[in-house]
XYZ file of C-alpha atoms in Angstrom:
384
model
C 102.719 99.822 110.078
C 99.627 99.639 109.546
C 98.331 101.575 106.666
C 95.215 99.532 105.559
C 91.965 101.900 106.097
C 90.074 99.598 108.544
C 86.577 99.032 106.951
C 84.177 96.470 108.228
C 81.077 95.438 107.240
C 78.607 96.694 108.145
C 75.138 97.882 108.095
C 74.202 101.210 104.989
C 71.538 102.017 103.006
C 71.335 101.321 99.245
C 73.439 103.315 97.010
C 71.985 105.300 94.484
C 71.578 105.550 90.770
C 74.508 107.922 90.115
C 75.369 109.225 93.698
C 77.948 108.003 95.878
C 77.678 108.822 99.517
C 81.097 109.802 100.205
C 83.578 106.890 100.835
C 86.477 106.575 102.928
C 89.008 108.309 101.291
C 91.968 106.254 100.119
C 94.405 106.905 103.195
C 96.211 103.265 102.762
C 97.281 101.092 101.465
C 94.627 98.814 100.383
C 91.261 99.560 100.929
C 88.407 97.158 103.826
C 85.150 96.490 103.716
C 82.326 97.052 105.095
C 81.691 100.167 108.148
C 83.324 98.793 111.752
C 80.326 98.239 113.791
C 80.178 100.887 116.684
C 80.730 100.239 120.479
C 81.286 101.609 123.486
C 85.368 102.990 124.251
C 86.266 102.395 127.172
C 86.665 104.241 130.565
C 90.538 105.377 130.328
C 90.668 105.590 134.201
C 89.589 102.571 134.917
C 87.405 100.954 137.838
C 88.705 102.137 141.944
C 91.346 100.048 142.875
C 90.721 98.754 146.465
C 92.326 96.475 149.207
C 91.898 94.537 151.923
C 92.387 95.909 155.064
C 94.889 92.245 155.792
C 96.568 90.221 153.782
C 95.301 87.378 152.015
C 96.622 83.763 149.976
C 95.993 84.576 146.344
C 98.122 81.818 144.384
C 95.193 80.649 143.050
C 95.863 82.922 141.312
C 98.259 81.654 139.036
C 96.376 78.320 139.243
C 96.005 76.820 135.985
C 92.152 74.972 136.250
C 91.388 72.002 133.405
C 88.413 72.341 131.186
C 85.408 70.922 133.053
C 83.071 68.842 130.792
C 79.193 68.449 130.325
C 78.420 65.568 130.902
C 76.089 63.731 129.294
C 74.272 60.636 129.515
C 75.559 57.596 126.720
C 76.221 54.507 127.219
C 78.914 53.113 124.726
C 80.604 49.184 124.943
C 83.656 48.959 125.920
C 85.097 47.341 123.125
C 83.761 50.669 121.861
C 84.897 52.891 123.284
C 88.716 51.223 123.327
C 89.197 51.865 118.827
C 87.785 55.001 119.716
C 90.656 56.316 122.731
C 93.266 54.163 120.534
C 92.933 55.797 117.000
C 91.845 59.174 119.193
C 95.565 59.456 120.963
C 97.245 58.000 117.388
C 95.789 61.265 116.066
C 96.880 63.293 118.612
C 100.556 61.959 117.671
C 100.512 62.606 114.479
C 99.385 65.888 115.458
C 101.898 66.200 117.987
C 104.650 64.872 115.084
C 103.637 67.648 112.058
C 103.033 70.665 114.210
C 106.820 69.849 115.946
C 107.135 71.348 119.592
C 104.888 70.168 121.121
C 104.424 67.265 123.648
C 100.675 66.260 124.093
C 100.377 65.562 127.404
C 99.335 61.959 128.598
C 95.740 62.156 130.302
C 94.403 57.796 129.853
C 94.635 58.356 133.832
C 91.220 60.955 133.413
C 89.319 58.625 132.131
C 87.010 58.824 129.368
C 85.845 60.808 128.312
C 87.238 63.323 129.570
C 90.512 61.742 128.663
C 89.382 63.041 125.375
C 88.432 66.845 126.230
C 91.329 67.134 127.664
C 94.153 66.211 125.320
C 92.114 67.923 122.758
C 91.258 71.164 124.782
C 95.289 71.253 125.430
C 96.267 70.639 121.406
C 93.714 73.035 120.655
C 95.195 75.806 123.511
C 99.104 75.317 122.218
C 98.231 75.228 118.371
C 96.608 78.766 119.035
C 99.501 80.259 121.114
C 101.823 78.709 118.254
C 100.426 78.142 114.754
C 100.447 81.259 112.243
C 97.198 80.940 110.513
C 96.121 78.278 112.013
C 92.579 78.741 112.888
C 90.032 75.554 113.487
C 90.741 71.236 114.855
C 88.370 69.747 114.546
C 87.724 65.566 115.880
C 85.326 64.129 113.550
C 84.564 59.947 112.961
C 84.700 58.503 109.742
C 81.363 56.612 107.696
C 84.328 53.147 108.928
C 84.088 54.648 112.387
C 87.109 56.082 112.247
C 88.281 58.700 115.050
C 90.487 61.724 113.821
C 91.794 65.180 113.728
C 91.575 67.609 111.171
C 93.973 71.258 111.764
C 92.036 74.096 109.447
C 94.879 76.866 108.263
C 93.788 80.438 107.148
C 94.614 83.189 106.380
C 93.102 86.282 107.362
C 92.743 89.050 105.115
C 90.948 90.984 107.050
C 88.153 92.116 105.709
C 89.885 94.115 102.865
C 89.640 95.517 99.658
C 92.929 93.911 97.723
C 92.686 96.605 94.266
C 95.303 97.302 92.754
C 94.697 101.119 90.991
C 95.907 100.452 87.456
C 96.022 104.489 85.877
C 98.069 105.401 88.516
C 100.688 102.987 87.239
C 99.770 103.886 83.565
C 100.709 108.420 84.844
C 103.863 107.733 85.859
C 104.440 105.519 82.603
C 104.039 108.959 81.143
C 105.905 110.952 83.118
C 109.915 111.095 82.913
C 110.874 111.421 86.346
C 108.759 108.133 87.487
C 109.218 106.484 83.664
C 111.979 103.866 85.459
C 109.997 102.878 88.913
C 106.963 102.908 86.207
C 108.556 99.221 83.663
C 109.633 97.894 87.247
C 106.602 97.917 88.275
C 104.571 96.996 85.133
C 106.930 93.864 85.718
C 105.319 93.357 89.347
C 102.125 93.789 87.345
C 102.439 91.343 85.309
C 103.244 88.779 87.757
C 100.036 89.772 89.413
C 98.311 89.151 85.984
C 99.914 87.100 84.451
C 101.099 84.728 87.458
C 98.967 85.369 90.162
C 95.507 85.265 88.151
C 94.254 88.315 89.911
C 90.739 89.777 87.655
C 91.478 92.901 85.159
C 88.679 95.149 85.336
C 88.682 95.051 81.315
C 87.698 91.404 80.694
C 84.060 90.366 81.234
C 83.783 87.529 83.422
C 86.404 89.693 86.211
C 83.536 90.974 89.518
C 84.629 94.474 88.978
C 83.730 94.794 84.895
C 80.532 94.270 85.229
C 80.157 96.692 88.659
C 81.759 99.099 86.439
C 78.666 98.126 83.264
C 76.644 98.723 86.189
C 77.435 101.996 87.193
C 77.949 103.005 83.493
C 74.487 101.973 82.754
C 73.732 104.812 85.998
C 75.082 107.250 84.443
C 72.493 106.816 81.591
C 70.220 106.589 82.803
C 70.714 109.665 84.919
C 69.918 112.854 82.439
C 71.221 115.497 85.342
C 73.600 117.151 83.601
C 76.439 117.705 86.512
C 77.258 114.108 84.731
C 78.991 115.213 82.074
C 82.091 115.223 83.758
C 80.813 111.100 85.546
C 80.714 109.773 82.296
C 84.952 111.092 80.950
C 85.694 109.721 84.629
C 84.515 106.282 83.342
C 85.592 107.018 79.501
C 88.760 107.650 81.145
C 88.946 104.549 82.542
C 88.299 102.560 80.034
C 90.170 103.060 77.635
C 93.369 103.494 80.336
C 92.033 99.983 81.196
C 92.438 98.992 77.623
C 95.587 100.161 77.049
C 97.613 98.951 80.020
C 96.434 95.627 79.378
C 98.304 95.493 76.667
C 101.100 96.334 77.603
C 100.591 94.825 80.915
C 99.384 91.018 78.629
C 103.606 91.344 76.385
C 105.355 88.523 78.744
C 108.276 90.223 78.173
C 107.783 92.000 81.520
C 108.352 88.466 82.868
C 110.757 88.095 81.026
C 113.040 91.327 81.947
C 111.881 91.420 85.403
C 115.379 89.993 86.860
C 117.305 92.752 84.356
C 115.104 95.588 85.225
C 116.191 94.837 89.173
C 118.987 94.582 88.824
C 119.558 97.737 86.776
C 117.346 99.831 88.532
C 119.586 102.334 90.964
C 116.168 104.817 93.178
C 117.505 107.982 93.945
C 114.322 108.331 96.388
C 112.658 106.969 99.053
C 109.344 105.903 96.945
C 112.016 105.071 94.017
C 113.570 102.219 96.525
C 109.881 101.037 98.032
C 109.021 100.698 95.225
C 113.069 98.371 94.281
C 111.608 97.116 97.306
C 108.404 95.975 96.354
C 109.014 95.020 93.044
C 112.658 92.648 95.187
C 109.388 90.790 97.529
C 107.668 90.048 94.245
C 110.491 88.382 92.065
C 111.539 86.163 95.202
C 107.885 85.512 95.427
C 108.011 84.120 91.383
C 110.797 82.511 92.217
C 109.997 80.554 94.255
C 106.798 79.758 93.160
C 106.952 79.529 89.661
C 103.599 78.568 88.698
C 101.253 79.198 92.037
C 98.049 81.666 91.547
C 96.551 83.144 94.489
C 93.624 81.001 94.801
C 95.248 78.480 94.399
C 93.595 77.322 98.485
C 90.350 79.622 98.234
C 87.489 77.398 100.140
C 84.157 78.045 98.010
C 80.791 76.908 99.678
C 79.293 75.061 96.233
C 76.916 73.503 98.055
C 73.787 74.866 96.259
C 73.771 78.236 94.393
C 72.094 79.726 97.577
C 75.066 79.390 99.963
C 77.207 80.825 96.440
C 74.660 83.772 96.836
C 75.720 84.080 101.266
C 80.184 84.037 99.667
C 82.323 87.070 99.709
C 83.926 84.867 96.548
C 87.570 86.300 96.604
C 87.659 86.900 93.220
C 85.153 89.884 94.324
C 88.111 91.404 96.702
C 91.096 91.109 94.508
C 91.380 92.754 90.947
C 93.162 95.341 88.800
C 90.413 98.114 89.396
C 90.852 101.627 87.264
C 91.780 103.803 90.287
C 91.574 103.667 93.856
C 90.401 108.253 93.905
C 87.277 109.929 92.889
C 83.973 109.850 91.908
C 83.858 106.688 90.243
C 85.980 105.048 92.646
C 83.716 105.959 95.385
C 80.847 105.223 94.022
C 82.441 101.640 92.677
C 83.494 101.367 96.664
C 79.720 101.266 98.582
C 78.155 99.367 95.675
C 80.777 96.820 96.238
C 80.039 97.242 100.020
C 76.623 97.024 99.616
C 76.563 93.459 97.971
C 78.925 92.595 100.794
C 77.025 93.097 104.295
C 74.229 91.449 102.080
C 77.491 88.388 102.284
C 77.418 86.317 105.548
C 81.069 84.666 104.957
C 83.901 85.737 103.296
C 85.995 83.531 101.250
C 89.521 82.972 102.316
C 92.317 80.899 101.331
C 92.669 77.556 103.755
C 94.545 74.876 104.387
C 92.415 70.581 105.304
C 95.515 68.399 107.446
C 93.611 65.604 108.008
C 95.208 63.003 110.372
C 93.679 59.627 109.888
C 96.790 57.847 108.354
C 97.171 59.064 105.956
C 99.959 60.820 103.970
C 99.796 64.124 105.169
C 99.100 66.590 102.199
C 102.134 68.532 102.447
C 100.735 72.546 101.826
C 100.376 75.834 103.714
C 99.974 79.265 103.784
C 103.393 80.434 102.854
C 102.433 81.541 99.537
C 99.948 84.079 100.570
C 101.930 85.302 103.823
C 103.827 87.419 101.858
C 102.005 87.511 98.881
C 98.970 89.678 99.798
C 101.452 92.199 102.778
C 103.314 92.616 99.113
C 99.915 93.651 97.296
C 99.636 96.109 100.452
C 102.792 98.138 99.389
C 101.901 98.255 95.765
C 98.678 99.752 96.586
C 100.068 102.219 98.925
C 102.553 102.970 96.321
C 100.057 103.547 93.425
C 98.332 105.398 95.780
C 100.307 107.620 97.646
C 102.810 108.673 94.417
């Protein structure tokens, strides 16, 4: 079931100092970035059906048409063409071996360069249909003249804010009925904090820390009396965040992770869901004991100007105070206003070069398991 409220990047006016427009309500596991572009709705009735008066041959509808290659007037020496083709088919076979279940057709009879274009079309279609996380396939030539494929696999985060609220867990720890489940989730938080390396909003180098600081400055500069309650909300977020970080920082929560799972007996649906999330996180911790959520982060760092155009993963994956109330609405609008100015989102990415060298043994399996679990965790905390 998909609980995430899709909140895609759109166009918004700049956020006012202290009063924010109403942000999307917390109704899902995680919160998404921006607003979805408005599109013309589709006519549910469709077009009026029209039939011909007589039978016609329609076999061509089941025919697969080969791709059309745009004619390019180039002249290449025969020896160069032979080397390109040899490198190409060698790399193609390596792609087929790596992504098992794919048997490329022999296209050499079609002649160069159409033979290569046809093979590229075939392998791209196969990868698109059958390989999870596959994003693109490029045919490149290095400075030595060697031709080969580079495959890119990417985890699609769905323009979603993976913001894990801390205050709900603090409240659970104070409530006798939910204290046992809270201790279980405390081990989950410790794993995400220490091992997965998710930023904590009370740390000075965290992106969300400076967002809260900016909101605090807006409040201080505004003289409206109604801001007293907002100052109090911000104060609670800061105080509670520091108290909870002390608990999460204690690595004993990791040491007793397995024991807490074994001893926990759920008595209702909520506790059962807490146990499911804890088991999933512990299994991930066991399988990947030193892997961070940013291990496959692909960041454009060619120059400082490009960095400002990229939504870095550390900006949309973080612990926050809460996902409810005025403070979160202001935070969400501020974040989205900044993200609207960016053109690219950094996402977990794996590149594989099929150039005759050993292919990197890496995948996005960790991300495929972690992000849904974070979504489940956020849903539990936001709907307890």
